[in-house]
GROMACS .gro file of N, CA and C in nm:
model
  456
    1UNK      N    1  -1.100  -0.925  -0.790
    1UNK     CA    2  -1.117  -1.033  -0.883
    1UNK      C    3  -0.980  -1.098  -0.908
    2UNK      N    4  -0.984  -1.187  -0.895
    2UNK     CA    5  -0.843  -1.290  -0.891
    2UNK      C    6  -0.786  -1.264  -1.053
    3UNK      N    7  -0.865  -1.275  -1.125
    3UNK     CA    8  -0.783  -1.290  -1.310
    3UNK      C    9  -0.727  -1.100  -1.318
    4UNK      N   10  -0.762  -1.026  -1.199
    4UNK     CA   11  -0.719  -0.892  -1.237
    4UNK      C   12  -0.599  -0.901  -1.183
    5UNK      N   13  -0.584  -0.962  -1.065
    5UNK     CA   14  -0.484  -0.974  -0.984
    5UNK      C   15  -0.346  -1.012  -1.040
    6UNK      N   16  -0.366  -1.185  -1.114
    6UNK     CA   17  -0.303  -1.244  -1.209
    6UNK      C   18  -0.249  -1.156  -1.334
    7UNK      N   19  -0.306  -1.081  -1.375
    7UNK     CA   20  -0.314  -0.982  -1.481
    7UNK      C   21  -0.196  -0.862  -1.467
    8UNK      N   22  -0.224  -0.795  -1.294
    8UNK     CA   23  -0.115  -0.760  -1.255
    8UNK      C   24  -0.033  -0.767  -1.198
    9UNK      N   25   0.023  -0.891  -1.176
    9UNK     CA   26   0.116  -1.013  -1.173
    9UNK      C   27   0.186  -0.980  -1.287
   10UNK      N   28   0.160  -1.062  -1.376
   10UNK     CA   29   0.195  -1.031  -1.514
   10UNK      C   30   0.276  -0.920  -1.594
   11UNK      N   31   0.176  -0.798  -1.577
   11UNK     CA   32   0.241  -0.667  -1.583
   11UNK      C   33   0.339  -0.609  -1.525
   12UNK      N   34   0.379  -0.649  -1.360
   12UNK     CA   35   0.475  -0.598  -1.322
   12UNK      C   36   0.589  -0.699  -1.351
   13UNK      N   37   0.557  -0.836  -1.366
   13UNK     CA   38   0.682  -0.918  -1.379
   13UNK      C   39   0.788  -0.903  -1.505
   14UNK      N   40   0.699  -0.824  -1.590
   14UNK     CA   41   0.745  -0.791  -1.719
   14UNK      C   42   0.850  -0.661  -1.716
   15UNK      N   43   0.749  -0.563  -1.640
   15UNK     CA   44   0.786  -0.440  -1.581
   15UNK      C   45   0.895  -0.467  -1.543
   16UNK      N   46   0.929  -0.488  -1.441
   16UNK     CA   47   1.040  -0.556  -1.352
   16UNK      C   48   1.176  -0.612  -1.392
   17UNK      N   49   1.104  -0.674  -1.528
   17UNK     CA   50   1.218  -0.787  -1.597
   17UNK      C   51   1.230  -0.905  -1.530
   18UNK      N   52   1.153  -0.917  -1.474
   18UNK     CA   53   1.136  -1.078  -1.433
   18UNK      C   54   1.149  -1.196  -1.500
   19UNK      N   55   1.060  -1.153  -1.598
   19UNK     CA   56   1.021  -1.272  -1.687
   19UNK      C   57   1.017  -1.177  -1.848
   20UNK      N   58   1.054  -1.241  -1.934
   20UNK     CA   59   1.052  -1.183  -2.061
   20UNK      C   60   0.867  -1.190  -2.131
   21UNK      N   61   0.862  -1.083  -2.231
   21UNK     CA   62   0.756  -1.086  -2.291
   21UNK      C   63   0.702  -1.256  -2.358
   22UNK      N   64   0.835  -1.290  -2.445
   22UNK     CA   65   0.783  -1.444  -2.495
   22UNK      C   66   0.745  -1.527  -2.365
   23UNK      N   67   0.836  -1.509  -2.259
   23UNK     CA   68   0.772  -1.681  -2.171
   23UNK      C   69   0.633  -1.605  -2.111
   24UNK      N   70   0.601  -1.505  -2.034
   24UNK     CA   71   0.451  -1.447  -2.035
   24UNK      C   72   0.407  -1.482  -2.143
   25UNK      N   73   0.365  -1.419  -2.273
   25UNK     CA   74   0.297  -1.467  -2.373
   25UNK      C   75   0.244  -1.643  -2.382
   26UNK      N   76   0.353  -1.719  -2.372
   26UNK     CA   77   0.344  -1.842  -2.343
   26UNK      C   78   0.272  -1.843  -2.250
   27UNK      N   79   0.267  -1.869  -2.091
   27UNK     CA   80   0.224  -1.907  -1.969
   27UNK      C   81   0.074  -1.856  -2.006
   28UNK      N   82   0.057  -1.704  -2.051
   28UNK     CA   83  -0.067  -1.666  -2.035
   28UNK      C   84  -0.182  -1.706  -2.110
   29UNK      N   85  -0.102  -1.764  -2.265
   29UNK     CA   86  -0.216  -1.871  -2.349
   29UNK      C   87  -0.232  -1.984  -2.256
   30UNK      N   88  -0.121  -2.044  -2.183
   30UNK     CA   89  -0.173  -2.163  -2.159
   30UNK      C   90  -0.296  -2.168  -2.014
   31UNK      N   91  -0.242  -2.037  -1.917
   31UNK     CA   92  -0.329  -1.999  -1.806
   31UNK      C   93  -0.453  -2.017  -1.916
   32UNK      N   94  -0.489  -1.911  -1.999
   32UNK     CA   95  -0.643  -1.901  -2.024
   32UNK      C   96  -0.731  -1.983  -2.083
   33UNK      N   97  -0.618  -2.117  -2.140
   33UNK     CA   98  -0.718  -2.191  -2.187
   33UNK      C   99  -0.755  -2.279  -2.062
   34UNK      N  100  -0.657  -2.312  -1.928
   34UNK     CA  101  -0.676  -2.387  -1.850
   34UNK      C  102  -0.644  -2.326  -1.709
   35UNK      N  103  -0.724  -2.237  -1.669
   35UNK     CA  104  -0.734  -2.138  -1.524
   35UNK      C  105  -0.672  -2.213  -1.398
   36UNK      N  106  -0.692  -2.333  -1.397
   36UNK     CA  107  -0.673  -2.411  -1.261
   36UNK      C  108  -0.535  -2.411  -1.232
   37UNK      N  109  -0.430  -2.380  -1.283
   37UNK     CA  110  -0.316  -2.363  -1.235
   37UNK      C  111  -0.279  -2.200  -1.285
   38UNK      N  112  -0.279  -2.082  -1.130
   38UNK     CA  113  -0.240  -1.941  -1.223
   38UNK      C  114  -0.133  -1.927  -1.290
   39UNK      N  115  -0.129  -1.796  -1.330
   39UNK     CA  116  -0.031  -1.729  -1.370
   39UNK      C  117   0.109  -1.784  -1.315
   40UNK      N  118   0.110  -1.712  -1.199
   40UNK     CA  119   0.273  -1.696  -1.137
   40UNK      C  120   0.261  -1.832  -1.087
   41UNK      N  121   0.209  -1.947  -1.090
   41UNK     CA  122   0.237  -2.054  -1.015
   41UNK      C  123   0.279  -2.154  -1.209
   42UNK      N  124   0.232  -2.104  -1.304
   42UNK     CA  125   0.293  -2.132  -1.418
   42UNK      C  126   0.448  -2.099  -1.459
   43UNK      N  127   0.473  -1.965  -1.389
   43UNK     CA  128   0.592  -1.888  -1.452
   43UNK      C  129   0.687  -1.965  -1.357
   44UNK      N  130   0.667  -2.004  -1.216
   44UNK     CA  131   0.733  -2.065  -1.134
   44UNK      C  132   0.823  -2.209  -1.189
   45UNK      N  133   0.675  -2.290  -1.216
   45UNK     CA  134   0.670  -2.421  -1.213
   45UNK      C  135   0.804  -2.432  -1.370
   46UNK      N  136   0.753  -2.354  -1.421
   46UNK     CA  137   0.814  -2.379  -1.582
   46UNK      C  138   0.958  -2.327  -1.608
   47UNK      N  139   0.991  -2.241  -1.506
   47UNK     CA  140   1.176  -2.225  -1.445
   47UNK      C  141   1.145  -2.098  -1.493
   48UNK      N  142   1.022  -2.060  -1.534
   48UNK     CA  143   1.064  -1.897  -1.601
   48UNK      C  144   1.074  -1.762  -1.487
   49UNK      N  145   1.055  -1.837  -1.412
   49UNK     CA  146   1.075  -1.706  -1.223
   49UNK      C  147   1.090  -1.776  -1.094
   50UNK      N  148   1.152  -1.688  -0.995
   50UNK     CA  149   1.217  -1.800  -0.896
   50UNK      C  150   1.074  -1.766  -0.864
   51UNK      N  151   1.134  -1.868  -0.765
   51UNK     CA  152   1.020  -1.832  -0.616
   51UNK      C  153   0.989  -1.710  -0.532
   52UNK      N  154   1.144  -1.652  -0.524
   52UNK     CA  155   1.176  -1.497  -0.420
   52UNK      C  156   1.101  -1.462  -0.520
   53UNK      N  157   1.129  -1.422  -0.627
   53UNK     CA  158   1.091  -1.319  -0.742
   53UNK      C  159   0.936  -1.328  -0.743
   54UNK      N  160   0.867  -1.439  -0.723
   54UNK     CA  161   0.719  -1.437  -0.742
   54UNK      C  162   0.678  -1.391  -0.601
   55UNK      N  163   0.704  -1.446  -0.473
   55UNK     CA  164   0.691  -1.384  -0.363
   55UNK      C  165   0.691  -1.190  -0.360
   56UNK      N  166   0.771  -1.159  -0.430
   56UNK     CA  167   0.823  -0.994  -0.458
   56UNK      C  168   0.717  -0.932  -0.523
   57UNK      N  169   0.688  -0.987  -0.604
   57UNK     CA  170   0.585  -0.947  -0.681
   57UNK      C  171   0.444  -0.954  -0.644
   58UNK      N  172   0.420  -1.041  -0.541
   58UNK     CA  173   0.252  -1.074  -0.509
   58UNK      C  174   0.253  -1.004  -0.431
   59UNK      N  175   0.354  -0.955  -0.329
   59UNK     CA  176   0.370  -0.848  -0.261
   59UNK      C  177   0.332  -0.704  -0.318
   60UNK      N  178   0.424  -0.670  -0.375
   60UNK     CA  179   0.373  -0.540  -0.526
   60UNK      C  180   0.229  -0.525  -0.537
   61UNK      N  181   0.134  -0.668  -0.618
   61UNK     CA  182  -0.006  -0.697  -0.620
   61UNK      C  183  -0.080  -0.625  -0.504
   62UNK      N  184  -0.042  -0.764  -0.370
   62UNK     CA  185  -0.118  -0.676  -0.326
   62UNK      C  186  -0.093  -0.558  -0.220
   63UNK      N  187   0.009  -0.470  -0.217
   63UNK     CA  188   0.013  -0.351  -0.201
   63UNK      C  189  -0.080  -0.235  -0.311
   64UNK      N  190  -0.046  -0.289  -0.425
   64UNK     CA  191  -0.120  -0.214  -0.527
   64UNK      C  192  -0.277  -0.247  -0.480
   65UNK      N  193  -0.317  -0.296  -0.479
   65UNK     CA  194  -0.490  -0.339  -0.496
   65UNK      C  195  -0.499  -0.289  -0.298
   66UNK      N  196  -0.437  -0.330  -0.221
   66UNK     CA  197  -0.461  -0.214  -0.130
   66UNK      C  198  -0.447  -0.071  -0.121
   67UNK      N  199  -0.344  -0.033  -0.211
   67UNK     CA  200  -0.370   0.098  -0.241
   67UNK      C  201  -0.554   0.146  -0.293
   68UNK      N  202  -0.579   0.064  -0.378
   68UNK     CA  203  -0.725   0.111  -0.392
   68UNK      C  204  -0.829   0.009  -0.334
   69UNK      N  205  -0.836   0.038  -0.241
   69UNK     CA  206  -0.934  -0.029  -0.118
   69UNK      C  207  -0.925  -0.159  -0.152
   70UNK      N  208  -0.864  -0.248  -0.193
   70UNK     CA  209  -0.930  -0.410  -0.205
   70UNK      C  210  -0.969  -0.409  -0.331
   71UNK      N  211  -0.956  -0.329  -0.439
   71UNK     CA  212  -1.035  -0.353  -0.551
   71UNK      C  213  -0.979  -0.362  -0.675
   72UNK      N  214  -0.919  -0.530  -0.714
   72UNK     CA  215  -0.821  -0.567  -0.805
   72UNK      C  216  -0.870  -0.430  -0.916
   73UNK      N  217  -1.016  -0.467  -0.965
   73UNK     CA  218  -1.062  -0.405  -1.115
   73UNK      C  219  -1.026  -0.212  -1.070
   74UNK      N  220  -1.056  -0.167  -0.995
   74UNK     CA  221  -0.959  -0.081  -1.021
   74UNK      C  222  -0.829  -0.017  -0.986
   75UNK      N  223  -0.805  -0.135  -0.953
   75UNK     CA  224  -0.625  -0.076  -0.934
   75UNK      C  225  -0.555  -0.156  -1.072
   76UNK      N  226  -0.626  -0.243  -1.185
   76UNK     CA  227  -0.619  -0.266  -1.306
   76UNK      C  228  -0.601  -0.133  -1.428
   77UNK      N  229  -0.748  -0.042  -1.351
   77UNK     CA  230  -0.738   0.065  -1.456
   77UNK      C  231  -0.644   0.136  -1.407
   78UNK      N  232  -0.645   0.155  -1.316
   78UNK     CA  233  -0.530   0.247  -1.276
   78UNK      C  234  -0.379   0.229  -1.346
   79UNK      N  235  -0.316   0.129  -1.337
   79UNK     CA  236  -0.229   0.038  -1.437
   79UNK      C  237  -0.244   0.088  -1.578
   80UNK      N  238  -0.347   0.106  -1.674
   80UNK     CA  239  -0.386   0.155  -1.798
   80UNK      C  240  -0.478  -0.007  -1.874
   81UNK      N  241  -0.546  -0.053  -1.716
   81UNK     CA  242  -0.654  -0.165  -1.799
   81UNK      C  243  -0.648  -0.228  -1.911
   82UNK      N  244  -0.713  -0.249  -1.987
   82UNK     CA  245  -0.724  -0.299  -2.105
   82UNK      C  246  -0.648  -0.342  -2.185
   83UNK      N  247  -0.582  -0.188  -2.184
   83UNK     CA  248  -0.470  -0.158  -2.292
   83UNK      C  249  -0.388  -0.178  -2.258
   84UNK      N  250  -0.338  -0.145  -2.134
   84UNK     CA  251  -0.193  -0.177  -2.072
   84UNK      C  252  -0.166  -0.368  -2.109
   85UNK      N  253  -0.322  -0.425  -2.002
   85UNK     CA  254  -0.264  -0.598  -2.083
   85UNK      C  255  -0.241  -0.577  -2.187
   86UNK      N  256  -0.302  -0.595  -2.283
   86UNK     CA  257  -0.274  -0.609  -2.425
   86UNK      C  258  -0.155  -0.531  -2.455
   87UNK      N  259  -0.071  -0.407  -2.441
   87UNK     CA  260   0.049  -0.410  -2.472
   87UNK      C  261   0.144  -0.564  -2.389
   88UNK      N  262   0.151  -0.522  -2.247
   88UNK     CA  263   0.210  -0.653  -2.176
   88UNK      C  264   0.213  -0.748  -2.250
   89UNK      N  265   0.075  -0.806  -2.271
   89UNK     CA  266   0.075  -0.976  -2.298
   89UNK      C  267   0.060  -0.975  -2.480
   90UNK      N  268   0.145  -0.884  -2.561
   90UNK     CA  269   0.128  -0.896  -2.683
   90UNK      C  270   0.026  -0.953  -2.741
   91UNK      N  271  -0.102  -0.907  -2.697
   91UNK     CA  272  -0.225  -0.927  -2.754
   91UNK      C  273  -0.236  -1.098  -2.715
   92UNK      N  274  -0.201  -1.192  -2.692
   92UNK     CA  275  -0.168  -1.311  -2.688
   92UNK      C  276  -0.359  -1.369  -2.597
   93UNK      N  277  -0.384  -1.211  -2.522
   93UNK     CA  278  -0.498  -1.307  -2.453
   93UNK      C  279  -0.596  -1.186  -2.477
   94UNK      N  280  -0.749  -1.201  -2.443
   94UNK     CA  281  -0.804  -1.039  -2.442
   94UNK      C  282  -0.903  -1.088  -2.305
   95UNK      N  283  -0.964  -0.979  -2.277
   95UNK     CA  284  -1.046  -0.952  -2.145
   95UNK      C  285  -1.193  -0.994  -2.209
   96UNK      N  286  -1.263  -1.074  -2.168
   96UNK     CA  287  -1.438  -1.095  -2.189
   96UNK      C  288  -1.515  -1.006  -2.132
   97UNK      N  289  -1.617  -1.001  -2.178
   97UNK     CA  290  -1.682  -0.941  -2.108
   97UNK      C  291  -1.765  -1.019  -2.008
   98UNK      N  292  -1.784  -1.143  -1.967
   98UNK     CA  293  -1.768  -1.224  -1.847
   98UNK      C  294  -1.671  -1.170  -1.727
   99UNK      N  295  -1.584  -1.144  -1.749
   99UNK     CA  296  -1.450  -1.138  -1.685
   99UNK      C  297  -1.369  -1.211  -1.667
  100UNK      N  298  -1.349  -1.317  -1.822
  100UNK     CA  299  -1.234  -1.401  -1.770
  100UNK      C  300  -1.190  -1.370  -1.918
  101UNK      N  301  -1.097  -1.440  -1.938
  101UNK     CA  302  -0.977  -1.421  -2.052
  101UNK      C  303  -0.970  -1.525  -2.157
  102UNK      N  304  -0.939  -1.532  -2.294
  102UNK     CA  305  -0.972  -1.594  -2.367
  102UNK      C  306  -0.847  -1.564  -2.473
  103UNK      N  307  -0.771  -1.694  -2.531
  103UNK     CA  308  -0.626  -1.662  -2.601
  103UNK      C  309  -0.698  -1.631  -2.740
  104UNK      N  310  -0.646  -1.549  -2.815
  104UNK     CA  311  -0.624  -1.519  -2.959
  104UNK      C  312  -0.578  -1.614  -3.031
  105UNK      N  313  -0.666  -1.663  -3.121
  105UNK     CA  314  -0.603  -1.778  -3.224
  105UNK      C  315  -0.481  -1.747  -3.310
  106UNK      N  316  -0.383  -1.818  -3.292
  106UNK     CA  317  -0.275  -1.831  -3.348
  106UNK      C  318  -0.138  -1.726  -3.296
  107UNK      N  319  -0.190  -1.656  -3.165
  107UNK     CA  320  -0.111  -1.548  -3.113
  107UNK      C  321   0.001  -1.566  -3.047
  108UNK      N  322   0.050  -1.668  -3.030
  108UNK     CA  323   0.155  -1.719  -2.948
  108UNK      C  324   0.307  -1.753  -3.057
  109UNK      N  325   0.359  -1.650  -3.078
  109UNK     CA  326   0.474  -1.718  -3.119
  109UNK      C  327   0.609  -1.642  -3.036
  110UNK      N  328   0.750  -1.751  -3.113
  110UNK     CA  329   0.851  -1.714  -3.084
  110UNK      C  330   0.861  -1.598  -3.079
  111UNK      N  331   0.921  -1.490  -2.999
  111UNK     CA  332   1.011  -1.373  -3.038
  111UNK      C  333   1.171  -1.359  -3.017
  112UNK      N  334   1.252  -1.263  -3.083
  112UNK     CA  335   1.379  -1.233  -3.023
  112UNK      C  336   1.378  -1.178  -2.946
  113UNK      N  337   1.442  -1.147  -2.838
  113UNK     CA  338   1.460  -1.094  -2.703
  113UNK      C  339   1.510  -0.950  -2.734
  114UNK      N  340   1.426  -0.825  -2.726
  114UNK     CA  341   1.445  -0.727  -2.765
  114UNK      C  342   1.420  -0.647  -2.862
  115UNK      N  343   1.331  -0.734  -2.987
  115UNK     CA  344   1.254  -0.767  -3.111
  115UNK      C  345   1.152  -0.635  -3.093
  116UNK      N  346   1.131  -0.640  -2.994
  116UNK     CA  347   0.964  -0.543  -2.972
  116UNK      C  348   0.975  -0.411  -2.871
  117UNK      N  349   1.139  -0.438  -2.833
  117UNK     CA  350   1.147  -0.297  -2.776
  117UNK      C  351   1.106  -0.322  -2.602
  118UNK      N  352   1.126  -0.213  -2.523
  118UNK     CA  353   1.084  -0.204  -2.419
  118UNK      C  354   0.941  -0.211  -2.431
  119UNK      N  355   0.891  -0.258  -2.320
  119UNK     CA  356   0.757  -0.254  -2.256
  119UNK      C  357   0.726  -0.091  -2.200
  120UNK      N  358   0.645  -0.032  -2.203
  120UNK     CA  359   0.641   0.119  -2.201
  120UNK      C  360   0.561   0.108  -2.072
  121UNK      N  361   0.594   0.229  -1.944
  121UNK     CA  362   0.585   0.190  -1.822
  121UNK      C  363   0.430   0.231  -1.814
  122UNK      N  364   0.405   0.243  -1.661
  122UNK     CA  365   0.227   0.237  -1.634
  122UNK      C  366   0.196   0.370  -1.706
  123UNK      N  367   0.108   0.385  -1.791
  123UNK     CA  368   0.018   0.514  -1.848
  123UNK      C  369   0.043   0.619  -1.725
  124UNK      N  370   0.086   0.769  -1.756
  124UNK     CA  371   0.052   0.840  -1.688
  124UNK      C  372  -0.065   0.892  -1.704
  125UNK      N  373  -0.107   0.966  -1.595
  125UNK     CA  374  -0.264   1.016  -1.588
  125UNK      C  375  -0.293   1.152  -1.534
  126UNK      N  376  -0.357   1.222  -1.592
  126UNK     CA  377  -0.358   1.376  -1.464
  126UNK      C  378  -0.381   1.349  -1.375
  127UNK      N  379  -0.308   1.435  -1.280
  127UNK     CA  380  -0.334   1.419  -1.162
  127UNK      C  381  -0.312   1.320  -1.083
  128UNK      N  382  -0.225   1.177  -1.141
  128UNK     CA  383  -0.165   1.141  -1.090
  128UNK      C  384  -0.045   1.224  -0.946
  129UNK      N  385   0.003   1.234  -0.963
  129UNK     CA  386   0.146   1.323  -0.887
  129UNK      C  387   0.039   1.401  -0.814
  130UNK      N  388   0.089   1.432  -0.665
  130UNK     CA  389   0.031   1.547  -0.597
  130UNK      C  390   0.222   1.566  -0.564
  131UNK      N  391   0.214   1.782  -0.598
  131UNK     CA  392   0.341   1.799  -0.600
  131UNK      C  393   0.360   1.802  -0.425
  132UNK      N  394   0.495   1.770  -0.403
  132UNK     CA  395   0.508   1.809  -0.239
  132UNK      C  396   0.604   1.942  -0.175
  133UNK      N  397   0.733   1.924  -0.266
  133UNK     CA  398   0.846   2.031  -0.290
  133UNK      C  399   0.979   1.987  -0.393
  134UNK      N  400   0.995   2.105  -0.445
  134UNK     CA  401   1.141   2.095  -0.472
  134UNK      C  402   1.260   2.074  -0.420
  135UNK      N  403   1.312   1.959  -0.409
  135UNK     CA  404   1.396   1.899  -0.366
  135UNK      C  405   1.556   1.944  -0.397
  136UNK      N  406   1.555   1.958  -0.525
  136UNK     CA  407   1.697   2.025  -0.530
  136UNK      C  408   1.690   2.118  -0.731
  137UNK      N  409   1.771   2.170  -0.727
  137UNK     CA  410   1.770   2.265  -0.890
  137UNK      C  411   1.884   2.286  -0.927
  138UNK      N  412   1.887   2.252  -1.054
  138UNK     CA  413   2.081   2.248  -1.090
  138UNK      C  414   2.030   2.292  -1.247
  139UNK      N  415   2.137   2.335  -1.356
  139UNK     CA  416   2.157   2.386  -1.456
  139UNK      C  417   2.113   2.278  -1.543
  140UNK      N  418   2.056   2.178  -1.532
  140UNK     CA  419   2.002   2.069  -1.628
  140UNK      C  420   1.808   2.064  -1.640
  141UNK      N  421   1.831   2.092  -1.480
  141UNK     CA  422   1.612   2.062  -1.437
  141UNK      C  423   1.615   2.043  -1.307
  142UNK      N  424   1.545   2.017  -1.249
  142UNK     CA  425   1.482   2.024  -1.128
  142UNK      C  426   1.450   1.895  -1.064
  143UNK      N  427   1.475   1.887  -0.962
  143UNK     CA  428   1.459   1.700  -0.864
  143UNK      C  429   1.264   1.743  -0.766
  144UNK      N  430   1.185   1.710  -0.825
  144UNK     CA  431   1.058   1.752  -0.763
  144UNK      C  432   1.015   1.617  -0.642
  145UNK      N  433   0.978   1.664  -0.518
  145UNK     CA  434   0.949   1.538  -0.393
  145UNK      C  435   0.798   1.540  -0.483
  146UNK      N  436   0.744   1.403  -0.493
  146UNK     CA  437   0.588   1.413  -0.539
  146UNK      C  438   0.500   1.272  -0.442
  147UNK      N  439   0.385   1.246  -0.463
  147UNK     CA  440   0.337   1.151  -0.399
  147UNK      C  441   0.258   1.082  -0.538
  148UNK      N  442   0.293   0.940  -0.579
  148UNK     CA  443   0.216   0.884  -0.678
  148UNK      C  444   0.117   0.805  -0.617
  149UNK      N  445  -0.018   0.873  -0.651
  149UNK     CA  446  -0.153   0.879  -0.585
  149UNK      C  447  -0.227   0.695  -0.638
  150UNK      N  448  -0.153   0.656  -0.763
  150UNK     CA  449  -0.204   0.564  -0.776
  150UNK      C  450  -0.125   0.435  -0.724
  151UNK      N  451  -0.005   0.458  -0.691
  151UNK     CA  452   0.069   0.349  -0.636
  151UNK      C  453   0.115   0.396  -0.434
  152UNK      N  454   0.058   0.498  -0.421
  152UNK     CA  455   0.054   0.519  -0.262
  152UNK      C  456   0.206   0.515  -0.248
   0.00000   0.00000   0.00000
């Protein structure tokens, strides 16, 4: 589904530091009231991300959504769905149950840059990690080789 895709667009550009929480917040009210121009072709157009940087990222996309066969909606949950947008996009938009997105009245404002703290990374999950070996052990902790099952 393309608005999942867009969605995690979004999430990693933030992730990343691409683009700050306020100009997302921005782009993504204005994506949902008017779909025909996406996400990252908003963040582009509006100087808030280069071009390389959006190229980098759709890459990311869709590696991620090939990680789970072709299937934006769940390589979304996998991400932490729901909740994960709504931390990302400071509540600014929510998910329908249609499947398209719809802005929160009056949700769009200024912030200070750093105001809200880090963005907190993808939800871990059991069973995420399959262990592989211990890599190295020193007097602090341990360096573990693992495979993250949801990002391949």
């Amino acid at each position: 589904m393309e608005r999942d895709r867009s969605l995690l667009f979004g999430i990693f550009a933030v992730q990343l530091k691409k683009v700050s929480p306020t100009e997302l917040m921005e782009m993504a009210s204005a994506w949902a009231v008017e779909p025909s121009l996406g996400l990252a072709d908003r963040l582009v157009k509006a100087g808030a991300m280069s071009e390389s940087d959006r190229i980098l990222l759709e890459g990311f996309v869709d590696d991620a959504v090939r990680a789970h066969d072709g299937d934006a909606t769940a390589t979304m949950e996998a991400f932490g769905g729901e909740e994960q947008v709504h931390q990302t996009f400071r509540g600014t938009i929510v998910l329908t149950e249609l499947g398209g997105i719809s802005t929160v009245e009056g949700s769009v404002e200024k912030l200070v840059p750093g105001e809200l703290g880090d963005v907190s990374a993808v939800r871990e999950t059991p069973g995420r990690y399959d262990y592989i070996l211990e890599y190295a052990r020193g007097g602090m902790g341990r360096v573990l080789l693992v495979h993250d099952g949801h990002l391949g």
